[in-house]
Each structure stands twice: as C-alpha cells, then as structure tokens.
CSV table of C-alpha atoms and ligand atoms in Angstrom, one decimal:
chain,number,residue,atom,x,y,z
A,297,MET,CA,-15.7,-1.3,-34.7
A,298,SER,CA,-13.6,-2.7,-31.2
A,299,HIS,CA,-13.6,-6.0,-30.7
A,300,VAL,CA,-14.3,-5.8,-27.2
A,301,LYS,CA,-16.9,-6.3,-25.8
A,302,SER,CA,-16.0,-7.6,-22.0
A,303,ILE,CA,-14.2,-5.2,-19.9
A,304,GLY,CA,-13.1,-6.4,-16.1
A,305,ILE,CA,-12.5,-3.7,-13.7
A,306,LEU,CA,-10.3,-3.5,-10.2
A,307,THR,CA,-8.6,-1.6,-7.9
A,308,SER,CA,-5.1,-1.9,-7.2
A,309,GLY,CA,-2.5,-0.3,-4.1
A,310,GLY,CA,-3.5,2.8,-1.7
A,311,ASP,CA,-7.6,3.3,-2.0
A,312,ALA,CA,-8.5,6.5,-2.6
A,313,PRO,CA,-12.2,8.6,-1.6
A,314,GLY,CA,-14.1,8.8,-5.3
A,315,MET,CA,-13.0,5.2,-6.4
A,316,ASN,CA,-16.7,4.5,-6.0
A,317,ALA,CA,-17.6,7.1,-8.1
A,318,ALA,CA,-15.2,6.0,-10.6
A,319,ILE,CA,-16.1,1.7,-10.3
A,320,ARG,CA,-20.2,3.0,-10.9
A,321,ALA,CA,-18.9,5.3,-13.6
A,322,VAL,CA,-17.0,2.1,-15.7
A,323,THR,CA,-19.9,-0.2,-15.2
A,324,ARG,CA,-22.9,1.8,-16.3
A,325,ALA,CA,-20.9,3.2,-19.0
A,326,GLY,CA,-19.6,0.2,-19.2
A,327,ILE,CA,-23.5,-1.3,-19.7
A,328,TYR,CA,-24.7,0.7,-21.3
A,329,ALA,CA,-22.5,0.6,-24.6
A,330,GLY,CA,-23.4,-3.3,-24.7
A,331,LEU,CA,-20.5,-4.6,-23.7
A,332,LYS,CA,-20.2,-6.8,-20.3
A,333,VAL,CA,-18.7,-6.1,-16.2
A,334,PHE,CA,-16.6,-7.7,-14.8
A,335,GLY,CA,-16.1,-6.8,-10.7
A,336,ILE,CA,-12.2,-7.8,-9.9
A,337,TYR,CA,-12.2,-7.5,-6.3
A,338,ARG,CA,-9.0,-6.7,-4.3
A,339,GLY,CA,-6.7,-5.5,-7.0
A,340,TYR,CA,-4.3,-7.8,-8.9
A,341,ARG,CA,-4.9,-10.6,-6.0
A,342,GLY,CA,-8.1,-11.2,-7.4
A,343,LEU,CA,-7.4,-11.3,-11.1
A,344,ILE,CA,-4.7,-14.4,-10.0
A,345,TYR,CA,-6.8,-15.6,-7.8
A,346,ASP,CA,-10.1,-15.2,-9.9
A,347,GLU,CA,-12.4,-13.2,-7.4
A,348,ILE,CA,-14.5,-12.6,-10.4
A,349,GLU,CA,-18.1,-11.6,-10.6
A,350,GLU,CA,-20.5,-10.1,-13.3
A,351,PHE,CA,-21.8,-7.2,-12.7
A,352,SER,CA,-25.0,-5.0,-12.9
A,353,THR,CA,-26.6,-1.6,-12.8
A,354,GLN,CA,-27.5,-2.9,-9.1
A,355,ASN,CA,-24.3,-4.3,-7.7
A,356,VAL,CA,-22.9,-0.1,-8.1
A,357,SER,CA,-26.9,1.6,-6.5
A,358,ASN,CA,-26.3,3.5,-3.5
A,359,ILE,CA,-21.8,3.0,-3.5
A,360,ILE,CA,-20.7,7.1,-5.1
A,361,GLN,CA,-21.7,8.8,-1.7
A,362,ARG,CA,-19.2,6.3,-0.6
A,363,GLY,CA,-15.2,5.8,1.2
A,364,GLY,CA,-13.4,3.1,0.1
A,365,THR,CA,-13.7,0.7,-2.5
A,366,ILE,CA,-16.6,-1.5,-3.1
A,367,LEU,CA,-14.1,-4.3,-4.9
A,368,LYS,CA,-11.6,-3.8,-1.7
A,369,THR,CA,-7.1,-3.1,-3.1
A,370,ALA,CA,-4.2,-4.9,-2.6
A,371,ARG,CA,-0.6,-4.5,-3.3
A,372,CYS,CA,0.2,-7.3,-5.2
A,373,LYS,CA,3.9,-8.8,-5.1
A,374,GLU,CA,2.9,-11.9,-6.8
A,375,PHE,CA,1.7,-9.7,-10.0
A,376,GLN,CA,5.5,-8.4,-10.1
A,377,THR,CA,6.4,-12.0,-11.5
A,378,PRO,CA,6.3,-13.1,-14.7
A,379,GLU,CA,4.1,-16.6,-13.1
A,380,GLY,CA,1.7,-14.5,-11.2
A,381,ARG,CA,0.7,-12.8,-14.5
A,382,GLN,CA,0.1,-15.1,-16.7
A,383,CYS,CA,-2.0,-16.9,-14.6
A,384,ALA,CA,-4.1,-13.5,-14.2
A,385,TYR,CA,-4.7,-13.2,-17.6
A,386,ASP,CA,-5.1,-17.4,-17.8
A,387,VAL,CA,-8.1,-16.4,-15.6
A,388,LEU,CA,-8.8,-13.2,-17.9
A,389,ARG,CA,-9.3,-15.5,-21.0
A,390,ARG,CA,-11.5,-18.3,-18.9
A,391,HIS,CA,-13.6,-15.1,-18.2
A,392,GLY,CA,-13.0,-13.8,-21.5
A,393,ILE,CA,-12.7,-10.2,-20.7
A,394,ASP,CA,-10.9,-8.5,-23.4
A,395,ALA,CA,-10.3,-5.0,-21.7
A,396,LEU,CA,-9.5,-3.8,-18.4
A,397,VAL,CA,-10.0,-0.9,-16.0
A,398,VAL,CA,-7.4,-0.3,-13.5
A,399,ILE,CA,-7.9,2.4,-10.8
A,400,GLY,CA,-4.7,3.0,-8.9
A,401,GLY,CA,-2.0,5.3,-8.6
A,402,ASP,CA,1.7,4.9,-9.9
A,403,GLY,CA,2.4,1.8,-8.9
A,404,SER,CA,-1.3,-0.6,-10.1
A,405,LEU,CA,-0.7,2.2,-13.5
A,406,THR,CA,3.3,0.6,-13.3
A,407,GLY,CA,1.9,-3.3,-13.0
A,408,ALA,CA,-0.5,-1.7,-15.9
A,409,ARG,CA,1.2,-1.3,-18.2
A,410,ILE,CA,4.2,-4.2,-18.0
A,411,PHE,CA,0.8,-7.0,-18.3
A,412,ALA,CA,-0.9,-4.8,-20.7
A,413,ASN,CA,2.0,-5.1,-23.8
A,414,GLU,CA,3.5,-8.8,-22.1
A,415,PHE,CA,-0.2,-10.4,-23.0
A,416,GLN,CA,-1.6,-7.1,-25.9
A,417,LEU,CA,-4.4,-6.6,-23.3
A,418,PRO,CA,-6.1,-3.1,-24.0
A,419,ILE,CA,-6.0,-1.4,-20.6
A,420,VAL,CA,-7.0,1.8,-19.6
A,421,GLY,CA,-5.9,3.3,-16.6
A,422,LEU,CA,-7.5,5.8,-14.6
A,423,PRO,CA,-5.8,8.6,-11.6
A,424,GLY,CA,-7.1,6.5,-8.1
A,425,THR,CA,-4.6,8.3,-5.5
A,426,ILE,CA,-5.1,10.9,-3.2
A,427,ASP,CA,-1.5,11.4,-3.5
A,428,ASN,CA,-1.9,13.9,-7.1
A,429,ASP,CA,1.2,12.4,-8.4
A,430,LEU,CA,1.0,10.9,-11.3
A,431,TYR,CA,2.1,13.1,-14.7
A,432,GLY,CA,-0.3,14.6,-17.2
A,433,THR,CA,-3.4,14.9,-15.6
A,434,ASP,CA,-4.7,18.4,-13.2
A,435,THR,CA,-5.7,16.0,-10.3
A,436,THR,CA,-6.3,12.7,-9.4
A,437,ILE,CA,-9.5,11.4,-8.0
A,438,GLY,CA,-9.6,11.3,-4.3
A,439,TYR,CA,-7.0,14.2,-3.6
A,440,ASP,CA,-9.2,17.0,-3.4
A,441,THR,CA,-11.0,15.6,-0.3
A,442,ALA,CA,-7.9,14.8,0.9
A,443,LEU,CA,-7.3,17.6,0.4
A,444,ASN,CA,-10.3,18.6,2.6
A,445,THR,CA,-10.0,16.4,5.2
A,446,ILE,CA,-6.5,17.7,5.5
A,447,MET,CA,-7.9,21.6,6.2
A,448,GLU,CA,-10.3,19.5,8.5
A,449,CYS,CA,-8.2,18.3,10.9
A,450,VAL,CA,-6.0,21.7,10.2
A,451,ASP,CA,-8.5,23.7,11.6
A,452,LYS,CA,-8.6,22.2,14.8
A,453,ILE,CA,-5.4,21.6,15.9
A,454,ARG,CA,-5.7,25.5,15.2
A,455,ASP,CA,-7.7,25.5,17.8
A,456,THR,CA,-6.2,23.8,19.9
A,457,ALA,CA,-2.4,25.9,18.9
A,458,THR,CA,-3.5,28.6,19.8
A,459,SER,CA,-4.9,28.6,23.3
A,460,HIS,CA,-2.0,27.2,24.2
A,461,GLU,CA,0.3,29.1,22.2
A,462,ARG,CA,2.3,26.0,20.5
A,463,LEU,CA,4.5,25.4,17.3
A,464,PHE,CA,2.6,22.4,16.0
A,465,PHE,CA,4.0,19.7,12.9
A,466,ILE,CA,1.9,18.2,11.3
A,467,GLU,CA,2.5,15.4,8.9
A,468,VAL,CA,0.5,14.8,6.0
A,469,MET,CA,0.7,11.7,3.3
A,470,GLY,CA,1.6,12.3,-0.3
A,471,ARG,CA,4.3,9.0,-0.7
A,472,ASP,CA,6.2,11.0,-2.4
A,473,ALA,CA,5.1,14.0,-3.1
A,474,GLY,CA,4.4,16.9,-1.6
A,475,PHE,CA,0.9,18.4,-3.2
A,476,LEU,CA,-1.4,17.6,-0.3
A,477,ALA,CA,1.3,19.2,1.3
A,478,LEU,CA,1.9,22.5,0.3
A,479,ASN,CA,-1.6,22.7,-0.4
A,480,GLY,CA,-3.2,21.8,2.5
A,481,ALA,CA,-0.9,24.1,4.3
A,482,ILE,CA,-2.2,27.0,1.8
A,483,ALA,CA,-6.0,26.3,3.0
A,484,SER,CA,-5.3,25.7,6.4
A,485,GLY,CA,-3.8,28.8,7.0
A,486,ALA,CA,-0.6,27.5,8.1
A,487,GLU,CA,2.9,29.2,8.7
A,488,ALA,CA,5.1,26.9,6.1
A,489,ALA,CA,4.8,23.5,4.3
A,490,ILE,CA,8.5,20.9,4.1
A,491,ILE,CA,7.4,19.0,1.1
A,492,PRO,CA,10.6,17.0,-0.5
A,493,GLU,CA,10.7,18.5,-3.3
A,494,ILE,CA,12.2,22.2,-2.1
A,495,SER,CA,14.9,22.0,0.0
A,496,THR,CA,14.2,24.6,3.2
A,497,GLN,CA,16.9,24.4,6.2
A,498,VAL,CA,15.8,24.1,10.2
A,499,ASP,CA,17.1,28.1,10.3
A,500,GLN,CA,15.5,29.4,8.0
A,501,LEU,CA,12.4,27.5,9.0
A,502,ALA,CA,12.8,28.7,12.7
A,503,GLU,CA,14.0,32.2,11.5
A,504,LEU,CA,10.4,32.7,9.7
A,505,ILE,CA,8.4,30.7,13.3
A,506,LYS,CA,10.4,33.5,15.3
A,507,HIS,CA,9.4,36.4,13.0
A,508,GLY,CA,5.5,35.1,13.6
A,509,PHE,CA,5.8,35.0,17.3
A,510,ARG,CA,7.3,38.0,17.4
A,511,LYS,CA,4.3,40.2,15.4
A,512,SER,CA,2.8,38.5,18.0
A,513,LYS,CA,1.4,35.7,16.1
A,514,ASN,CA,-0.4,32.7,19.2
A,515,SER,CA,0.1,29.9,17.0
A,516,SER,CA,2.4,28.3,14.5
A,517,ILE,CA,1.7,25.8,11.8
A,518,VAL,CA,4.1,23.4,9.6
A,519,LEU,CA,2.4,20.7,7.5
A,520,VAL,CA,5.0,18.3,6.0
A,521,ALA,CA,5.4,15.7,3.7
A,522,GLU,CA,5.8,12.3,4.8
A,523,SER,CA,9.0,11.8,3.7
A,524,PRO,CA,12.4,10.4,4.3
A,525,ILE,CA,13.7,14.0,2.2
A,526,THR,CA,11.7,16.1,4.8
A,527,GLY,CA,12.3,13.6,7.8
A,528,GLY,CA,8.5,14.1,8.7
A,529,ALA,CA,7.2,15.0,10.9
A,530,MET,CA,8.4,13.9,13.9
A,531,GLY,CA,13.0,14.3,13.2
A,532,LEU,CA,12.5,18.2,11.8
A,533,ALA,CA,10.6,19.5,15.2
A,534,GLN,CA,13.7,16.7,16.8
A,535,ARG,CA,15.9,19.6,15.2
A,536,VAL,CA,13.6,22.5,16.0
A,537,GLU,CA,13.2,21.0,19.1
A,538,GLU,CA,16.8,21.3,19.7
A,539,GLU,CA,18.4,23.8,18.5
A,540,TYR,CA,15.5,26.5,19.8
A,541,PRO,CA,14.8,25.1,23.1
A,542,GLY,CA,12.3,27.8,23.4
A,543,TYR,CA,9.2,26.5,21.9
A,544,ASP,CA,6.1,24.5,23.2
A,545,VAL,CA,6.2,21.9,20.1
A,546,ARG,CA,4.0,19.0,19.3
A,547,VAL,CA,3.4,16.9,16.6
A,548,SER,CA,0.5,15.5,15.2
A,549,ILE,CA,0.0,12.5,12.4
A,550,LEU,CA,-2.5,13.0,9.6
A,551,GLY,CA,-2.0,9.0,8.8
A,552,HIS,CA,-4.4,6.9,7.2
A,553,LEU,CA,-7.9,9.3,8.0
A,554,GLN,CA,-7.1,10.9,4.6
A,555,ARG,CA,-7.5,8.0,2.8
A,556,GLY,CA,-11.2,7.9,4.4
A,557,GLY,CA,-14.8,9.2,4.2
A,558,SER,CA,-16.8,10.6,1.9
A,559,PRO,CA,-15.3,11.9,-1.1
A,560,THR,CA,-16.1,16.1,-2.0
A,561,ALA,CA,-18.5,16.6,-5.0
A,562,HIS,CA,-15.3,17.4,-7.5
A,563,ASP,CA,-13.7,13.5,-6.5
A,564,ARG,CA,-17.4,12.4,-7.3
A,565,ILE,CA,-17.7,14.4,-10.5
A,566,LEU,CA,-13.8,13.6,-11.5
A,567,ALA,CA,-14.3,10.4,-11.0
A,568,SER,CA,-17.9,9.8,-13.1
A,569,ARG,CA,-16.5,11.2,-15.9
A,570,MET,CA,-12.8,9.5,-15.7
A,571,GLY,CA,-14.7,6.7,-15.9
A,572,SER,CA,-17.1,7.3,-18.4
A,573,ALA,CA,-14.7,8.8,-20.1
A,574,ALA,CA,-12.8,5.1,-19.6
A,575,ILE,CA,-16.1,3.5,-22.3
A,576,ASP,CA,-14.7,5.6,-24.9
A,577,ALA,CA,-11.2,5.4,-24.8
A,578,ILE,CA,-11.5,1.7,-25.0
A,579,LEU,CA,-13.9,1.6,-27.7
A,580,ASP,CA,-11.9,4.4,-29.3
A,581,ASP,CA,-9.5,1.4,-29.0
A,582,GLN,CA,-7.3,3.2,-26.8
A,583,ARG,CA,-4.8,1.2,-25.6
A,584,ASN,CA,-2.0,2.2,-22.7
A,585,VAL,CA,-3.7,5.0,-21.6
A,586,MET,CA,-4.5,7.3,-18.9
A,587,ILE,CA,-7.2,9.2,-17.9
A,588,GLY,CA,-6.4,13.1,-17.2
A,589,ILE,CA,-7.9,16.4,-17.0
A,590,LYS,CA,-6.3,18.9,-17.8
A,591,ASN,CA,-8.0,22.0,-17.9
A,592,ASP,CA,-11.0,20.7,-17.3
A,593,GLU,CA,-10.5,18.2,-20.6
A,594,ILE,CA,-10.4,15.3,-20.4
A,595,VAL,CA,-6.9,14.1,-21.7
A,596,TYR,CA,-5.5,10.6,-22.7
A,597,VAL,CA,-1.5,9.9,-20.9
A,598,PRO,CA,0.4,7.1,-22.6
A,599,PHE,CA,1.0,5.2,-19.1
A,600,THR,CA,4.4,5.4,-19.3
A,601,LYS,CA,4.9,9.1,-19.5
A,602,ALA,CA,2.3,8.6,-16.8
A,603,ILE,CA,4.7,6.3,-14.7
A,604,LYS,CA,7.8,8.2,-15.2
A,605,ASN,CA,7.2,11.5,-16.1
A,606,ASP,CA,7.8,13.4,-12.7
A,607,LYS,CA,5.4,15.3,-12.0
A,608,PRO,CA,6.3,19.0,-10.9
A,609,ILE,CA,5.2,21.4,-8.2
A,610,ASN,CA,3.6,24.6,-9.1
A,611,GLN,CA,6.4,27.7,-7.9
A,612,GLU,CA,3.6,30.2,-7.3
A,613,LEU,CA,2.1,28.2,-5.0
A,614,MET,CA,4.9,27.7,-2.3
A,615,SER,CA,5.9,32.0,-3.1
A,616,THR,CA,1.9,32.0,-2.6
A,617,LEU,CA,2.4,30.2,1.1
A,618,ARG,CA,5.4,32.5,1.1
A,619,ARG,CA,3.5,35.2,1.1
A,620,LEU,CA,0.2,35.1,2.6
A,621,SER,CA,2.7,33.5,6.5
A,622,ILE,CA,3.6,36.7,7.3
B,754,LIG,O1,-0.4,5.9,-2.2
B,754,LIG,C1,-1.6,6.3,-1.2
B,754,LIG,C2,-0.4,6.4,0.1
B,754,LIG,O2,-1.3,7.0,1.2
B,754,LIG,C3,0.8,7.5,0.4
B,754,LIG,O3,0.2,9.3,0.5
B,754,LIG,C4,1.2,6.9,1.9
B,754,LIG,O4,2.8,6.6,1.5
B,754,LIG,C5,1.0,4.7,1.4
B,754,LIG,O5,-0.2,5.3,0.6
B,754,LIG,C6,0.8,4.4,2.4
B,754,LIG,O6,0.6,2.9,2.2
B,754,LIG,P1,-1.2,2.0,2.9
B,754,LIG,O7,-1.8,2.1,3.1
B,754,LIG,O8,0.2,0.9,2.5
B,754,LIG,O9,0.0,2.0,4.8
C-alpha cells in the first residue's frame, strides 16, 4: 500500500499541445483513486511561491481539446539552486503534498530528478515536449500535433514555392533534435531535411536541388532543424545563395506557432493514457520514473535514462526521405 494520499501536478518548460489532456487525466485518475490533487501554477516557480490550488474534477472540465497549459508554465532559475528547492519542499510540506507529477521536457525532468533525490520525494514525470527528444519513449506529448502543424505549413508554402519556382529553407523547432525536421520533411514531401544528428555538406544539398530542378521540379523545400550544428535556415540559405547565385531562395522560420493549437487525437489519447499511468506508478510506489510508450505499451523509464541518453534518429527514415525526394 502506498503512503501517498495527496499529489501535486505541474507543467514546466516549453508548453506542448496535449498538456491539458495530461493534467485532466492525472487529476481525474488521481481523484478516482481517492487521492487529493493539487494544481501547481507556473511550474517550479509556483512551487516556490506557493501558487497552489486544490483541484476537483471540475477544474479540468472542457480542457482536453485546448492547446497550451491551464497551469501555465515557466523556466525557473531559482529552482536550480538548493535554496530554491528547499523553499519548494517547505511549500509542499505545508500543503501536505506527498508526491508530484511533473509534465515537461528534458530540463523539467532534470529538475525533478534532483528534487526527488534531495528530499526522497516520489516524483513521476510525463514527457511533455514537441521535440520528442526524451529517451525511452517512442513519442512525447505534443510531438504529433507539432508535426501536423509543420506539415500543414509546408503544404501552404509549397503552393507559393511552386508558383514562383523557388527554393525554400524552412526552419522548424526541436532544440538539439531533428525528429520534427525529418518526419516533417517526409510528411510534406520535402526534398531534404537538415538535422543535427546527420551531417550534410552544402554541395551535396545543392546537387540534390539541382538534380530536382533538372528533372523539372517546380520547387524545392528543405526543412532545417534549429540548431547551432545545422546553422539554421538563414545560415544555410546564405551559404547556398553565395555558392549558387542562380537559385531564387527564400527562408521561412515557423517559430512558436508549432507549439500551439488543439492537440491531435493521437496526443490526446497519449496524454490520457500517460496521465492515468502516472497515478498507477505513484500508487505502485514507483519513483523517479518517466512514463513512456514503447510499441504501444506503457513503460516506466528511470529519469537517469530518459534524460542522459541521446535518443537516436531512425536511419531508415533518412534513407526513405532520400529515396522519395528524387
Ligand atoms: O523545447 C521546446 C521548444 O519549443 C524547442 O523546440 C525550442 O528550442 C524552445 O522550446 C524554445 O523555447 P522558448 O519558448 O523559451 O523560446
């Protein structure tokens, strides 16, 4: 029998579509199991400054379809200090909160791991990030929605690129990972993806584009993952323009619109399953684990594994893109 009677839930770091569905699932599954559930606003900052409210099932009504996070989110510097974490722990004690569910990406789960170890606090993480860069899970909450947003945007840019017979470099998010760029490129029929995990030379890229135009393609689209390693879309476009002045080049940076919007059915279901599994994990006295999904089965991934390992890119995807973009 778990000693946990009361849990807190927070979202931290960059928001991701499906976070609300996860908050709803944790709250409802928690209340269903007889737990008290507290919503903590503005991530770790809300823990330190005591922005906490007890939730009923009503607090999470009508939110499954909404993007963003009703709990708000923040990137909190104070929580990176031992004093900040002590303050956060004292606030938790005052509310009688015995365990936490943290929804966020790499940075948020790193904070969770340190906090859990320092105070022997049961913490369960849910992978909430559009970047899909957490190890041990096939996918993360928000990734599918962001991917669909990218696909829709690239489809639109394709129309104008084709009319003007232009070469477009489109920059997408992903922090240090290329999942959005690579799968976004496959889904939108782009000519290439430049990702930090695989090095591409400018002349190789130009050759591919030249080959496309020679075969009477009307436009070329290259998806570029934001990263100092790729140089971003602007940097790459400049290099191609300098070396191949014949191309009519344009750049489009999709930016934060990738983080918004109503979550897809896939993300809503994933968030609901993961949120529900987080309560099972807490009741099962699991601690310091992230809920993941592997081959459609829920798995528990120790924080140390989820955060420390680089999630590999599936090489088959890269070769599929190359073969289909001729
Ligand atoms: O981690 C999610 C993410 O959207 C990254 O893809 C991106 O690099 C970063 O957050 C942007 O952060 P901010 O919203 O703080 O500018």
